[in-house]
Tab-separated table of C-alpha atoms in Angstrom:
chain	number	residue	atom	x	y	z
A	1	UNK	CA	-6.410	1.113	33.754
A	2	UNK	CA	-5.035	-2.052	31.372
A	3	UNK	CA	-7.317	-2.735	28.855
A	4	UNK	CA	-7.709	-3.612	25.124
A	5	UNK	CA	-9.750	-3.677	22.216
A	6	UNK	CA	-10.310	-5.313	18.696
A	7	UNK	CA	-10.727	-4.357	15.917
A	8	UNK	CA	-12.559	-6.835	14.069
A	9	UNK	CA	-11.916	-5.453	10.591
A	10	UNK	CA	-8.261	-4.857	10.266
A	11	UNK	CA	-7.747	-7.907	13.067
A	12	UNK	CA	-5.711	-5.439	15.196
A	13	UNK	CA	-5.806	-6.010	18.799
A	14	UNK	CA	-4.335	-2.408	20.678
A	15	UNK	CA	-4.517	-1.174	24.232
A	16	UNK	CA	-2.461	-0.239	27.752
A	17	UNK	CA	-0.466	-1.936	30.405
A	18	UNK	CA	1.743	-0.316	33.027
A	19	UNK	CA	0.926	2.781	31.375
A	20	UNK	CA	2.374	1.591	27.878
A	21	UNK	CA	0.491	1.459	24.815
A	22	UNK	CA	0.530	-1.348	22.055
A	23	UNK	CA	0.009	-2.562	18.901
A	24	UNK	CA	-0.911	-6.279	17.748
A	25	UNK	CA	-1.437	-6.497	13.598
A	26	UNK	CA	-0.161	-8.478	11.084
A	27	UNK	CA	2.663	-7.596	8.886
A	28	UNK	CA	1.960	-9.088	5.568
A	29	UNK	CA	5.544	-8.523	4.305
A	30	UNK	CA	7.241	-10.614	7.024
A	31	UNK	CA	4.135	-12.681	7.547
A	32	UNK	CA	3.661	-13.407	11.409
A	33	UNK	CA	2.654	-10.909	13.981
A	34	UNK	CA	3.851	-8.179	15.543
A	35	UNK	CA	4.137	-6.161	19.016
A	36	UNK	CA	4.622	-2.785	18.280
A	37	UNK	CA	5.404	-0.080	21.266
A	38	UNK	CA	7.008	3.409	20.121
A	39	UNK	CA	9.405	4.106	22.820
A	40	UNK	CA	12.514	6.151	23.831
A	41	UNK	CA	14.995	7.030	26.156
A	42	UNK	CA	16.295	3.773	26.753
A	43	UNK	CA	19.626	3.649	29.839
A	44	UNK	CA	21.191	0.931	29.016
A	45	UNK	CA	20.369	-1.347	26.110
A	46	UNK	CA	19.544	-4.311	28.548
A	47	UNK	CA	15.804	-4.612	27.488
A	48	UNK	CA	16.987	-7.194	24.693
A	49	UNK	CA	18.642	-8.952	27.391
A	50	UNK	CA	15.736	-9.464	29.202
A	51	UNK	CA	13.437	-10.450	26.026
A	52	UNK	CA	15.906	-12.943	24.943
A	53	UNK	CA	15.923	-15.070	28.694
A	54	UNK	CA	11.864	-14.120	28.373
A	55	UNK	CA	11.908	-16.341	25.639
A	56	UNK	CA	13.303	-19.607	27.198
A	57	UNK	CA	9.554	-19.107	29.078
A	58	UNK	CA	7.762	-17.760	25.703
A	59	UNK	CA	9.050	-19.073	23.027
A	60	UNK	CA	6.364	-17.569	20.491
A	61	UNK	CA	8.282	-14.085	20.901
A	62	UNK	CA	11.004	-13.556	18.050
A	63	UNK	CA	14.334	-13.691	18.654
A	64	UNK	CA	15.053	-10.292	16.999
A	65	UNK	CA	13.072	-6.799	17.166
A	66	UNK	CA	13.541	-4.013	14.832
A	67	UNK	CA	14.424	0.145	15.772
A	68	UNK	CA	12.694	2.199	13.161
A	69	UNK	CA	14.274	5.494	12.462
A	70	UNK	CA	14.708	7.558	14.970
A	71	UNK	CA	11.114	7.526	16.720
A	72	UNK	CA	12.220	3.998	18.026
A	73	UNK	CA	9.409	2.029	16.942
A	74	UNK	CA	9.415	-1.153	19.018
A	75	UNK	CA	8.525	-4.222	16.457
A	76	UNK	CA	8.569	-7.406	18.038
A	77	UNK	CA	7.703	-10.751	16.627
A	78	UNK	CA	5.066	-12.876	17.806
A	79	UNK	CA	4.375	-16.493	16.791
A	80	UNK	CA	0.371	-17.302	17.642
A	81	UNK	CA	0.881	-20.985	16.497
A	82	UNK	CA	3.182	-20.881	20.098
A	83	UNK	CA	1.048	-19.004	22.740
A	84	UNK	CA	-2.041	-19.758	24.297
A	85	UNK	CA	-3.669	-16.194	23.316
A	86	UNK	CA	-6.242	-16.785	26.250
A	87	UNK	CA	-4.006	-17.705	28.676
A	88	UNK	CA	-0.235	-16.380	27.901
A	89	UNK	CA	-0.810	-12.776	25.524
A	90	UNK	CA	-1.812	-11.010	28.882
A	91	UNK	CA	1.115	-12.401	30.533
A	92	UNK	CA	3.424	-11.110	28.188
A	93	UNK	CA	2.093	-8.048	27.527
A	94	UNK	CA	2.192	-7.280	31.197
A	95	UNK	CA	6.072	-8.549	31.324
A	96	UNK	CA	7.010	-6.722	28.099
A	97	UNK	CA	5.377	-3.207	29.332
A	98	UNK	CA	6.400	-3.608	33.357
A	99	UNK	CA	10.092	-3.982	32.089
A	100	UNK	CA	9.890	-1.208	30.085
A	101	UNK	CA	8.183	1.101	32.248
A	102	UNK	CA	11.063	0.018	35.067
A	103	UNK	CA	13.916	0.626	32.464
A	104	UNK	CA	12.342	4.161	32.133
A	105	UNK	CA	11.434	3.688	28.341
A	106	UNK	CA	8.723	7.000	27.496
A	107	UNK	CA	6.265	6.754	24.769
A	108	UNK	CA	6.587	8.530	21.699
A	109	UNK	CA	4.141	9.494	19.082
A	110	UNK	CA	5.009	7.628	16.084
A	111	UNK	CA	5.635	10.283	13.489
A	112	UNK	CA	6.713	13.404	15.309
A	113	UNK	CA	8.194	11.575	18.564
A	114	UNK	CA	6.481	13.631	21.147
A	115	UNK	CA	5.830	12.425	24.054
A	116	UNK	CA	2.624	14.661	24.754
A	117	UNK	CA	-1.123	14.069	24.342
A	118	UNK	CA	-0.856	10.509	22.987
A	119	UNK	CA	-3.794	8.243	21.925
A	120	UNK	CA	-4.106	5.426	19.503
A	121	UNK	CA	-5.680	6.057	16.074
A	122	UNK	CA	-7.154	4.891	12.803
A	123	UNK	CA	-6.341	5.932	9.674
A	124	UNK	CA	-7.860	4.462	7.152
A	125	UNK	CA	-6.213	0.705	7.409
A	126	UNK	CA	-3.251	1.796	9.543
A	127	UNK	CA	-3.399	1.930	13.272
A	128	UNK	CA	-0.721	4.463	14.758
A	129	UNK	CA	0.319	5.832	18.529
A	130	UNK	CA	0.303	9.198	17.590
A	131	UNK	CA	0.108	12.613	19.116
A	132	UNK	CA	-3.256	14.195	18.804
A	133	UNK	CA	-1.907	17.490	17.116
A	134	UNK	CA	-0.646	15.078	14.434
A	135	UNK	CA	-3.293	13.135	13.808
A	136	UNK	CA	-5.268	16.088	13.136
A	137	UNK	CA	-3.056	17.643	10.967
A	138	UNK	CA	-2.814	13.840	9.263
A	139	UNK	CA	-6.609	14.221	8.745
A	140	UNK	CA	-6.398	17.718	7.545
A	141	UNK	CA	-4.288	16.908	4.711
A	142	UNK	CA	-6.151	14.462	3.771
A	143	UNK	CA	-9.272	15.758	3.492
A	144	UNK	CA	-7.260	18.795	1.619
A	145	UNK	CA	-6.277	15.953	-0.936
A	146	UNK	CA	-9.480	14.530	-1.572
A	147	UNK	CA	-11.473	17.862	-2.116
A	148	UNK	CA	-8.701	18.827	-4.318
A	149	UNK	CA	-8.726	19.000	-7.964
A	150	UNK	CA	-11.440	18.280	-10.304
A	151	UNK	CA	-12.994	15.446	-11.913
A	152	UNK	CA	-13.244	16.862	-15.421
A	153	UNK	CA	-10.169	18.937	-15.957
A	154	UNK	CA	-8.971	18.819	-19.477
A	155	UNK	CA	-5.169	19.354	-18.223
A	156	UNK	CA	-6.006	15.875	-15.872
A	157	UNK	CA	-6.831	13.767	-19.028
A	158	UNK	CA	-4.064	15.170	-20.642
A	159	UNK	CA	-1.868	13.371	-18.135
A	160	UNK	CA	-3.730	10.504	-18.000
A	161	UNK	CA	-2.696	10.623	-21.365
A	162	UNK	CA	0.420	11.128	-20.885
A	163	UNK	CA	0.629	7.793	-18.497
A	164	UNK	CA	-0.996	5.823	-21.461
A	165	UNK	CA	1.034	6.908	-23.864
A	166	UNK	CA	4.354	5.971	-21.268
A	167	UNK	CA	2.859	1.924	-20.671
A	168	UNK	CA	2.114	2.011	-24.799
A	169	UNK	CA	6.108	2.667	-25.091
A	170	UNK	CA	6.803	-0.205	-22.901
A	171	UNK	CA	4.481	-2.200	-24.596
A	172	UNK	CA	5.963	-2.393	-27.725
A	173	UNK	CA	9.648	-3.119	-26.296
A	174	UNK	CA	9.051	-5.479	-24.276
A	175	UNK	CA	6.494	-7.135	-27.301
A	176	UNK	CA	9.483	-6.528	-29.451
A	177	UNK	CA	11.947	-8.104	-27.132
A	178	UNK	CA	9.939	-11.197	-27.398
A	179	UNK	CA	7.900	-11.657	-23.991
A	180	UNK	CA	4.275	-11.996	-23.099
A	181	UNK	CA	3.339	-7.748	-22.442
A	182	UNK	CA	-0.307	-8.641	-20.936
A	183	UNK	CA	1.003	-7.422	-17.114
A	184	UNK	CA	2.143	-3.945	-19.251
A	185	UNK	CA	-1.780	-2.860	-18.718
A	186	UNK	CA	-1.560	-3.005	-15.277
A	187	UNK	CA	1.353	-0.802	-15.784
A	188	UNK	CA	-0.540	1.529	-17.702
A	189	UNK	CA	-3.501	2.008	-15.853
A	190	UNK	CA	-1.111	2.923	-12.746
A	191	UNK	CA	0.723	5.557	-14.897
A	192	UNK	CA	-2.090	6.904	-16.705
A	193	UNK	CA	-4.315	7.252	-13.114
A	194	UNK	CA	-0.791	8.372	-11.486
A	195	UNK	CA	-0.624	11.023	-14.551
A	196	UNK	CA	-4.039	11.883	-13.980
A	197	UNK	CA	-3.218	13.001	-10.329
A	198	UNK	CA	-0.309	14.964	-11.291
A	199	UNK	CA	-2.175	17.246	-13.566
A	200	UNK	CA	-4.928	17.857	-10.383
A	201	UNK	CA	-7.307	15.559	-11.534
A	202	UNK	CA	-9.665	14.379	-8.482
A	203	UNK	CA	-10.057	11.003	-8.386
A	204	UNK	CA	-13.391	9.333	-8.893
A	205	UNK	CA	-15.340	5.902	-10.446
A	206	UNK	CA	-15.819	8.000	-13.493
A	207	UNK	CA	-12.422	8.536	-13.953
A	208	UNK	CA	-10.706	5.512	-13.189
A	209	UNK	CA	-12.857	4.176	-15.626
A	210	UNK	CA	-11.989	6.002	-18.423
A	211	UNK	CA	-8.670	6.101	-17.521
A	212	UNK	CA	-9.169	1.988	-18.089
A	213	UNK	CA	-10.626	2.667	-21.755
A	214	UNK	CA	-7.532	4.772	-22.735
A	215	UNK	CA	-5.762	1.840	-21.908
A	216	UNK	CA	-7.874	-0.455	-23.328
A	217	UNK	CA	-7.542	1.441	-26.702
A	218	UNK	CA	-3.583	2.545	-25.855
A	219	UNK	CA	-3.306	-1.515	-25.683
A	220	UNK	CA	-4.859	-1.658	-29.283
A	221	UNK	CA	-3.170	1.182	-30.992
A	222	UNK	CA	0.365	-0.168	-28.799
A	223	UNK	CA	0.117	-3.566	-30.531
A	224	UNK	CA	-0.658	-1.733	-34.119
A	225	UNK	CA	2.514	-0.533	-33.515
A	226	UNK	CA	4.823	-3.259	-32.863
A	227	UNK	CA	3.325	-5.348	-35.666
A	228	UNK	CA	4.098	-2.526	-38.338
A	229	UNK	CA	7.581	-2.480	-36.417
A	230	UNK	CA	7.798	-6.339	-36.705
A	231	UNK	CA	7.234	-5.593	-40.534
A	232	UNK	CA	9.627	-3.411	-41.078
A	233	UNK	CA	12.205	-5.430	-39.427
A	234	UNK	CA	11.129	-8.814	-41.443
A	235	UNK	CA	11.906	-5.916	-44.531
A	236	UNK	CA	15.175	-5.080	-43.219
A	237	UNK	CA	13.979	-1.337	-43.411
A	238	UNK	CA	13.289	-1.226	-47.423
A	239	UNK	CA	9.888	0.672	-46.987
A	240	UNK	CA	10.059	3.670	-44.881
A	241	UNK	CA	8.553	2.997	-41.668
A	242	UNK	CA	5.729	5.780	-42.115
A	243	UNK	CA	4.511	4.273	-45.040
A	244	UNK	CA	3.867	0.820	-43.639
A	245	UNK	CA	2.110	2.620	-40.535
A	246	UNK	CA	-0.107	4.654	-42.470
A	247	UNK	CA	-0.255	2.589	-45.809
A	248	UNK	CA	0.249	-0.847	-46.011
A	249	UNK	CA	-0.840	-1.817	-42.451
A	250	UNK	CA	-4.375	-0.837	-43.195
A	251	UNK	CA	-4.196	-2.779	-46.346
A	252	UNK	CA	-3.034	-5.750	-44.759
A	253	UNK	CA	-5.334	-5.958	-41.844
A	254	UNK	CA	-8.444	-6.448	-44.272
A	255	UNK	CA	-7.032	-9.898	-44.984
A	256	UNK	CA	-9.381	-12.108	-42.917
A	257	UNK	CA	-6.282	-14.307	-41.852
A	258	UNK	CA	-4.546	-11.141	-40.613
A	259	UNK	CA	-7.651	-9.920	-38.635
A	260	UNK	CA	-7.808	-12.548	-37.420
A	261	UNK	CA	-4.345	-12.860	-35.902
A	262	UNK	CA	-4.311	-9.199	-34.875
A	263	UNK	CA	-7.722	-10.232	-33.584
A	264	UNK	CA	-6.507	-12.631	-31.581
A	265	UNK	CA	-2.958	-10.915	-29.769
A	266	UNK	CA	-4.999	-7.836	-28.996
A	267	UNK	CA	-7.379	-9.654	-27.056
A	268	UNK	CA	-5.119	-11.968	-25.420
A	269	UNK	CA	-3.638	-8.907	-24.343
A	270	UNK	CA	-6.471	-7.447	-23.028
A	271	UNK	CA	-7.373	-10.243	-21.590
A	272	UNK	CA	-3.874	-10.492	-19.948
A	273	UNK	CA	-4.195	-6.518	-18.897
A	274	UNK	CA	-7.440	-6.983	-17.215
A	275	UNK	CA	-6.977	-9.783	-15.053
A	276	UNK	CA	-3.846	-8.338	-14.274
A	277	UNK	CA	-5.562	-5.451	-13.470
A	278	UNK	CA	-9.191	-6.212	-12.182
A	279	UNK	CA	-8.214	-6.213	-8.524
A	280	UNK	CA	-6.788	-2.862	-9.043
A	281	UNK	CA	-9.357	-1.425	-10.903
A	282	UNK	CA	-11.463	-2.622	-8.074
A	283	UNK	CA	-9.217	-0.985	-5.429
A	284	UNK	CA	-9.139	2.122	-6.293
A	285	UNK	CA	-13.040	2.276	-7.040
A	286	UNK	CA	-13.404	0.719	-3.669
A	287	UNK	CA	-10.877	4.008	-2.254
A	288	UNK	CA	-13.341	6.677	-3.950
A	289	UNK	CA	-16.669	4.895	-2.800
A	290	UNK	CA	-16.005	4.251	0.295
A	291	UNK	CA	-15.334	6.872	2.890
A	292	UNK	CA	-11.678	7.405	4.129
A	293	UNK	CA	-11.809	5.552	7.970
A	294	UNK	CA	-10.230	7.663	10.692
A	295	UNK	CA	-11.049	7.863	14.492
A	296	UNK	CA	-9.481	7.447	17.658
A	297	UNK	CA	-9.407	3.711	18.751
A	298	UNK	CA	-8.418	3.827	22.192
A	299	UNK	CA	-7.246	6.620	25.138
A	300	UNK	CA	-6.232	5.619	28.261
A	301	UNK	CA	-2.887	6.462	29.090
A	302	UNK	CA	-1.843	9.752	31.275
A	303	UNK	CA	0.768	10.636	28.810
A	304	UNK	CA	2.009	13.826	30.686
A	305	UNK	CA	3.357	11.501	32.807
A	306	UNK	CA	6.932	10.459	32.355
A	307	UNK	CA	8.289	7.119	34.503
């Protein structure tokens, strides 16, 4: 039976023809739309053949299609501003999957390239052809990963830490090289959250956000630090650097000018680091709130069938 379904969230359209199952999602990177089909077993290459004289009828299809590894995933280009989508996307799904069924193309799962017990799934915001041994496996380790670790592991923080302490060091070069450093918090949330994960740290809202304080305060201490290294350059290294960290700095910065300028880079920074960041922070928040999504989408094909 042909059929196909949508799903409204992702704006993925999958199903079956001749026996044949598809993909229709966007590919952000490229930017257009894509037909994907995970095939194999081709005889003779002349499938391109026919999709390039298929285009003098279809235009919308792209003149190139991708191979991916060696699972043969079928990627080919479709331009919706150029086909009627009531009218001509049946049409050419039907041509598309009739000539590969007669050139004896045979599905593959998508990951393992079997050719056995095939369905389309979800996981999370992917949609995959995959074997059903695999996608259980896929959701095994998964739910492995998310019920490992713990959310209040000293060892965790420690790499969170860690991470901090890494975007603080980048911080001050790049501040000392002269450019604007606000994107650097983004780069130190990642690290310190990526940190945080290496040490077995469970990810949750609690600990992104505090993971987002360390930075806050790594951004502070970070820019501390290149102004008493900004010093000791102006100095041309007279005072030992040690003593202007721990000494003079704190001296200077209760001169209401200098507060005020340290006052006023820190929170630029910040500033910079957050909306750099905000979308991020949101992200990953969103990722531990809401529920991983994984089902099957759609099973129709006889897969132990070969053409």
């Amino acid at each position: 039976m042909n059929k196909t379904e949508f799903i409204q969230d992702l704006g993925v359209i999958v199903g079956s023809k001749n026996d044949i199952y598809f993909i229709i999602q966007y590919d952000a990177k490229k930017r257009l739309n894509t037909l994907q089909i995970n095939v194999g077993d081709e005889e003779n290459g002349a499938f391109l053949d026919f999709l390039s004289g298929y285009r003098d009828f279809h235009p919308g299809i792209g003149s190139r299609i991708e191979f991916q590894g060696n699972i043969s995933r079928l990627y080919i280009p479709l331009d919706f501003s150029q086909i009627d989508q009531e009218n001509e996307l049946d049409q050419i799904l039907e041509a598309i999957t009739l000539e590969l069924a007669t050139r004896r193309y045979i599905q593959r799962c998508g990951v393992s390239g079997r050719t056995d017990n095939l369905a389309i799934y979800r996981l999370d915001n992917n949609v995959e052809i995959l074997n059903a041994e695999v996608y259980n496996q896929r959701v095994r380790d998964f739910e492995e990963n998310r019920n490992s670790g713990s959310e209040r592991s000293p060892l965790a923080y420690l790499g969170a830490l860690g991470g901090v302490l890494l975007g603080m060091a980048l911080w001050v070069i790049v501040g000392l090289i002269g450019f604007i450093v606000g994107i650097i918090g983004a780069v130190m949330i990642l690290s310190g959250i990526k940190g945080y994960q290496m040490f077995g740290g469970k990810k949750s809202k609690q600990s992104i956000i505090i993971i987002a304080i360390m930075s806050i305060l790594g951004i502070i201490l970070a820019e501390y630090i290149s102004i008493s290294i900004s010093y000791y350059q102006a100095i041309d290294g007279l005072i030992p650097f040690q003593y202007i960290l721990f000494d003079i700095m704190p001296t200077l910065i209760q001169d209401p000018e200098i507060i005020r300028i340290m006052l006023f880079d820190i929170s630029f920074g910040i500033l910079l680091s957050l909306l750099s960041t905000w979308s991020l922070i949101k992200e990953e928040i969103k990722s531990v709130e809401n529920p991983t999504i994984y089902y099957e989408v759609y099973r129709d094909v006889d897969t132990s069938h070969q053409f």
